[in-house]
Each structure stands twice: as C-alpha cells, then as structure tokens.
PDB file of C-alpha atoms in Angstrom:
ATOM      1  CA  MET A   1     -20.757  34.073  -0.542  1.00  0.00           C
ATOM      2  CA  ASP A   2     -21.830  30.888   1.247  1.00  0.00           C
ATOM      3  CA  LYS A   3     -19.658  28.928   3.697  1.00  0.00           C
ATOM      4  CA  ALA A   4     -18.580  26.391   1.078  1.00  0.00           C
ATOM      5  CA  GLY A   5     -17.549  29.180  -1.306  1.00  0.00           C
ATOM      6  CA  GLU A   6     -15.639  30.983   1.449  1.00  0.00           C
ATOM      7  CA  ARG A   7     -13.845  27.775   2.417  1.00  0.00           C
ATOM      8  CA  GLU A   8     -12.879  27.116  -1.208  1.00  0.00           C
ATOM      9  CA  ALA A   9     -11.627  30.673  -1.665  1.00  0.00           C
ATOM     10  CA  TYR A  10      -9.604  30.385   1.571  1.00  0.00           C
ATOM     11  CA  TRP A  11      -7.919  27.188   0.412  1.00  0.00           C
ATOM     12  CA  ARG A  12      -7.480  28.466  -3.135  1.00  0.00           C
ATOM     13  CA  ARG A  13      -5.443  31.378  -1.715  1.00  0.00           C
ATOM     14  CA  HIS A  14      -3.336  29.031   0.427  1.00  0.00           C
ATOM     15  CA  VAL A  15      -2.739  26.539  -2.378  1.00  0.00           C
ATOM     16  CA  GLY A  16      -1.654  29.374  -4.663  1.00  0.00           C
ATOM     17  CA  ALA A  17       0.592  30.890  -2.005  1.00  0.00           C
ATOM     18  CA  TRP A  18       2.111  27.493  -1.235  1.00  0.00           C
ATOM     19  CA  ARG A  19       2.887  26.881  -4.928  1.00  0.00           C
ATOM     20  CA  GLU A  20       4.494  30.305  -5.277  1.00  0.00           C
ATOM     21  CA  SER A  21       6.531  29.845  -2.090  1.00  0.00           C
ATOM     22  CA  GLY A  22       8.489  26.888  -3.429  1.00  0.00           C
ATOM     23  CA  ALA A  23       8.348  25.331   0.041  1.00  0.00           C
ATOM     24  CA  THR A  24       7.243  21.816   0.822  1.00  0.00           C
ATOM     25  CA  GLN A  25       3.636  21.396   1.886  1.00  0.00           C
ATOM     26  CA  LYS A  26       4.756  20.539   5.404  1.00  0.00           C
ATOM     27  CA  ALA A  27       7.012  23.598   5.706  1.00  0.00           C
ATOM     28  CA  TYR A  28       4.313  25.918   4.359  1.00  0.00           C
ATOM     29  CA  CYS A  29       1.700  24.467   6.704  1.00  0.00           C
ATOM     30  CA  ASP A  30       3.993  24.689   9.730  1.00  0.00           C
ATOM     31  CA  GLU A  31       4.654  28.343   8.922  1.00  0.00           C
ATOM     32  CA  HIS A  32       0.942  29.168   8.512  1.00  0.00           C
ATOM     33  CA  GLY A  33      -0.543  26.933  11.202  1.00  0.00           C
ATOM     34  CA  LEU A  34      -2.313  24.631   8.740  1.00  0.00           C
ATOM     35  CA  ARG A  35      -2.697  20.858   8.619  1.00  0.00           C
ATOM     36  CA  SER A  36      -0.625  19.448   5.774  1.00  0.00           C
ATOM     37  CA  HIS A  37      -3.235  16.819   4.897  1.00  0.00           C
ATOM     38  CA  SER A  38      -5.818  19.600   4.480  1.00  0.00           C
ATOM     39  CA  LEU A  39      -3.578  21.519   2.103  1.00  0.00           C
ATOM     40  CA  SER A  40      -2.896  18.323   0.179  1.00  0.00           C
ATOM     41  CA  TYR A  41      -6.625  17.548  -0.038  1.00  0.00           C
ATOM     42  CA  TRP A  42      -7.449  21.012  -1.360  1.00  0.00           C
ATOM     43  CA  HIS A  43      -4.534  20.988  -3.757  1.00  0.00           C
ATOM     44  CA  VAL A  44      -5.913  17.810  -5.381  1.00  0.00           C
ATOM     45  CA  ARG A  45      -9.540  18.950  -5.196  1.00  0.00           C
ATOM     46  CA  LEU A  46      -8.836  22.298  -6.820  1.00  0.00           C
ATOM     47  CA  ALA A  47      -6.643  20.717  -9.508  1.00  0.00           C
ATOM     48  CA  GLU A  48      -9.410  18.261 -10.401  1.00  0.00           C
ATOM     49  CA  GLY A  49     -11.998  21.034 -10.477  1.00  0.00           C
ATOM     50  CA  SER A  50      -9.869  23.186 -12.772  1.00  0.00           C
ATOM     51  CA  GLY A  51      -9.660  20.487 -15.409  1.00  0.00           C
ATOM     52  CA  ALA A  52      -5.923  20.130 -14.931  1.00  0.00           C
ATOM     53  CA  ARG A  53      -6.274  16.364 -14.850  1.00  0.00           C
ATOM     54  CA  LYS A  54      -9.092  16.159 -17.390  1.00  0.00           C
ATOM     55  CA  GLY A  55      -7.684  16.957 -20.790  1.00  0.00           C
ATOM     56  CA  GLY A  56      -5.285  19.598 -19.483  1.00  0.00           C
ATOM     57  CA  GLY A  57      -2.659  18.480 -21.965  1.00  0.00           C
ATOM     58  CA  PRO A  58      -1.816  15.733 -24.385  1.00  0.00           C
ATOM     59  CA  LEU A  59      -1.277  12.290 -22.970  1.00  0.00           C
ATOM     60  CA  THR A  60       2.074  10.823 -23.893  1.00  0.00           C
ATOM     61  CA  LEU A  61       2.599   7.083 -23.723  1.00  0.00           C
ATOM     62  CA  VAL A  62       6.099   5.676 -23.667  1.00  0.00           C
ATOM     63  CA  PRO A  63       7.090   2.030 -23.979  1.00  0.00           C
ATOM     64  CA  ALA A  64       7.974   0.367 -20.723  1.00  0.00           C
ATOM     65  CA  VAL A  65      11.074  -1.755 -20.593  1.00  0.00           C
ATOM     66  CA  ARG A  66      11.428  -4.319 -17.863  1.00  0.00           C
ATOM     67  CA  VAL A  67      14.919  -4.207 -16.440  1.00  0.00           C
ATOM     68  CA  PRO A  68      15.950  -7.449 -14.779  1.00  0.00           C
ATOM     69  CA  ASP A  69      17.224  -7.363 -11.242  1.00  0.00           C
ATOM     70  CA  ALA A  70      21.003  -6.933 -11.173  1.00  0.00           C
ATOM     71  CA  GLY A  71      21.352 -10.063  -9.042  1.00  0.00           C
ATOM     72  CA  ALA A  72      19.346 -12.092 -11.527  1.00  0.00           C
ATOM     73  CA  SER A  73      21.852 -11.467 -14.319  1.00  0.00           C
ATOM     74  CA  LEU A  74      24.724 -12.994 -12.338  1.00  0.00           C
ATOM     75  CA  PRO A  75      25.317 -16.725 -12.736  1.00  0.00           C
ATOM     76  CA  SER A  76      24.054 -18.809  -9.865  1.00  0.00           C
ATOM     77  CA  LEU A  77      26.993 -21.197 -10.238  1.00  0.00           C
ATOM     78  CA  LEU A  78      30.507 -20.487 -11.449  1.00  0.00           C
ATOM     79  CA  LEU A  79      33.079 -23.301 -11.804  1.00  0.00           C
ATOM     80  CA  HIS A  80      36.799 -22.795 -12.496  1.00  0.00           C
ATOM     81  CA  GLY A  81      39.128 -25.610 -13.490  1.00  0.00           C
ATOM     82  CA  PRO A  82      42.854 -25.799 -12.790  1.00  0.00           C
ATOM     83  CA  GLN A  83      43.468 -25.903 -16.554  1.00  0.00           C
ATOM     84  CA  GLY A  84      41.827 -22.480 -16.917  1.00  0.00           C
ATOM     85  CA  TRP A  85      38.337 -23.542 -18.004  1.00  0.00           C
ATOM     86  CA  ARG A  86      35.326 -21.761 -16.613  1.00  0.00           C
ATOM     87  CA  LEU A  87      31.637 -22.706 -16.586  1.00  0.00           C
ATOM     88  CA  GLU A  88      28.899 -20.240 -15.707  1.00  0.00           C
ATOM     89  CA  PHE A  89      25.310 -21.313 -15.109  1.00  0.00           C
ATOM     90  CA  ALA A  90      22.381 -18.892 -14.927  1.00  0.00           C
ATOM     91  CA  THR A  91      20.365 -21.647 -13.261  1.00  0.00           C
ATOM     92  CA  LEU A  92      21.594 -24.626 -11.337  1.00  0.00           C
ATOM     93  CA  PRO A  93      22.109 -27.777 -13.436  1.00  0.00           C
ATOM     94  CA  PRO A  94      20.796 -31.118 -12.137  1.00  0.00           C
ATOM     95  CA  VAL A  95      22.723 -32.450  -9.133  1.00  0.00           C
ATOM     96  CA  GLY A  96      23.417 -35.763 -10.878  1.00  0.00           C
ATOM     97  CA  TRP A  97      25.101 -33.966 -13.749  1.00  0.00           C
ATOM     98  CA  LEU A  98      27.279 -31.989 -11.337  1.00  0.00           C
ATOM     99  CA  MET A  99      28.211 -35.158  -9.437  1.00  0.00           C
ATOM    100  CA  ALA A 100      29.229 -36.876 -12.689  1.00  0.00           C
ATOM    101  CA  LEU A 101      31.255 -33.833 -13.767  1.00  0.00           C
ATOM    102  CA  TRP A 102      32.961 -33.656 -10.369  1.00  0.00           C
ATOM    103  CA  GLY A 103      33.715 -37.372 -10.449  1.00  0.00           C
ATOM    104  CA  GLU A 104      35.408 -37.116 -13.852  1.00  0.00           C
ATOM    105  CA  HIS A 105      37.569 -34.146 -12.892  1.00  0.00           C
ATOM    106  CA  ALA A 106      38.337 -34.992  -9.252  1.00  0.00           C
TER     107      ALA A 106
END
C-alpha cells in the first residue's frame, strides 16, 4: 500500500473509532493525541468519498417560515387615556398628528 493509502486507512480507523466512541471530536483527539482539525478534515473527506453526501438519501425540502423578531411585534407607541382608552401603534405616527392629539386631550 502506498503512503496515501496508508494515511487514508489510518484516518478511516480513527474516524470509525471516534464515531463509535460517542465522544466529541475534541475529547477523542485529546485521548488519542490527534489534532481535532485533522480528524474533522478526514471525517468530511471520507464522507464525501463514500457518497454519503452525493445521493446518499432522498432530499427533503420543507417550507421556511419567517418568524418576526419578538420585539418587532410589540407596538412602538402605546397611549392610555384617563377615560380608559388605549391606542397602540406598530410604527410611530407623524409628530404633527401626535401634537394635535395631545393638544385636544391636554
């Protein structure tokens, strides 16, 4: 076996042992004196070479739903009147309108 084949076989054994161990890559590498970025590289390289990413299973597409930011759903202005009325604004109304409203109810 050539050097490249020996190196691949070496990493194939480690990637398999790491997967079976259930440990994190870092923990496995610390225990075996390996560099975690090397194990990560070989994990990806061997997965790509095995066809795991190329047609390894059916592709499932799901619809994406954009969820608005929680802060964005709160009104940016909330007015309470002494008579119990309440006005909520998602966006700020024009300043002139607010001044006129304030002047009428002041």
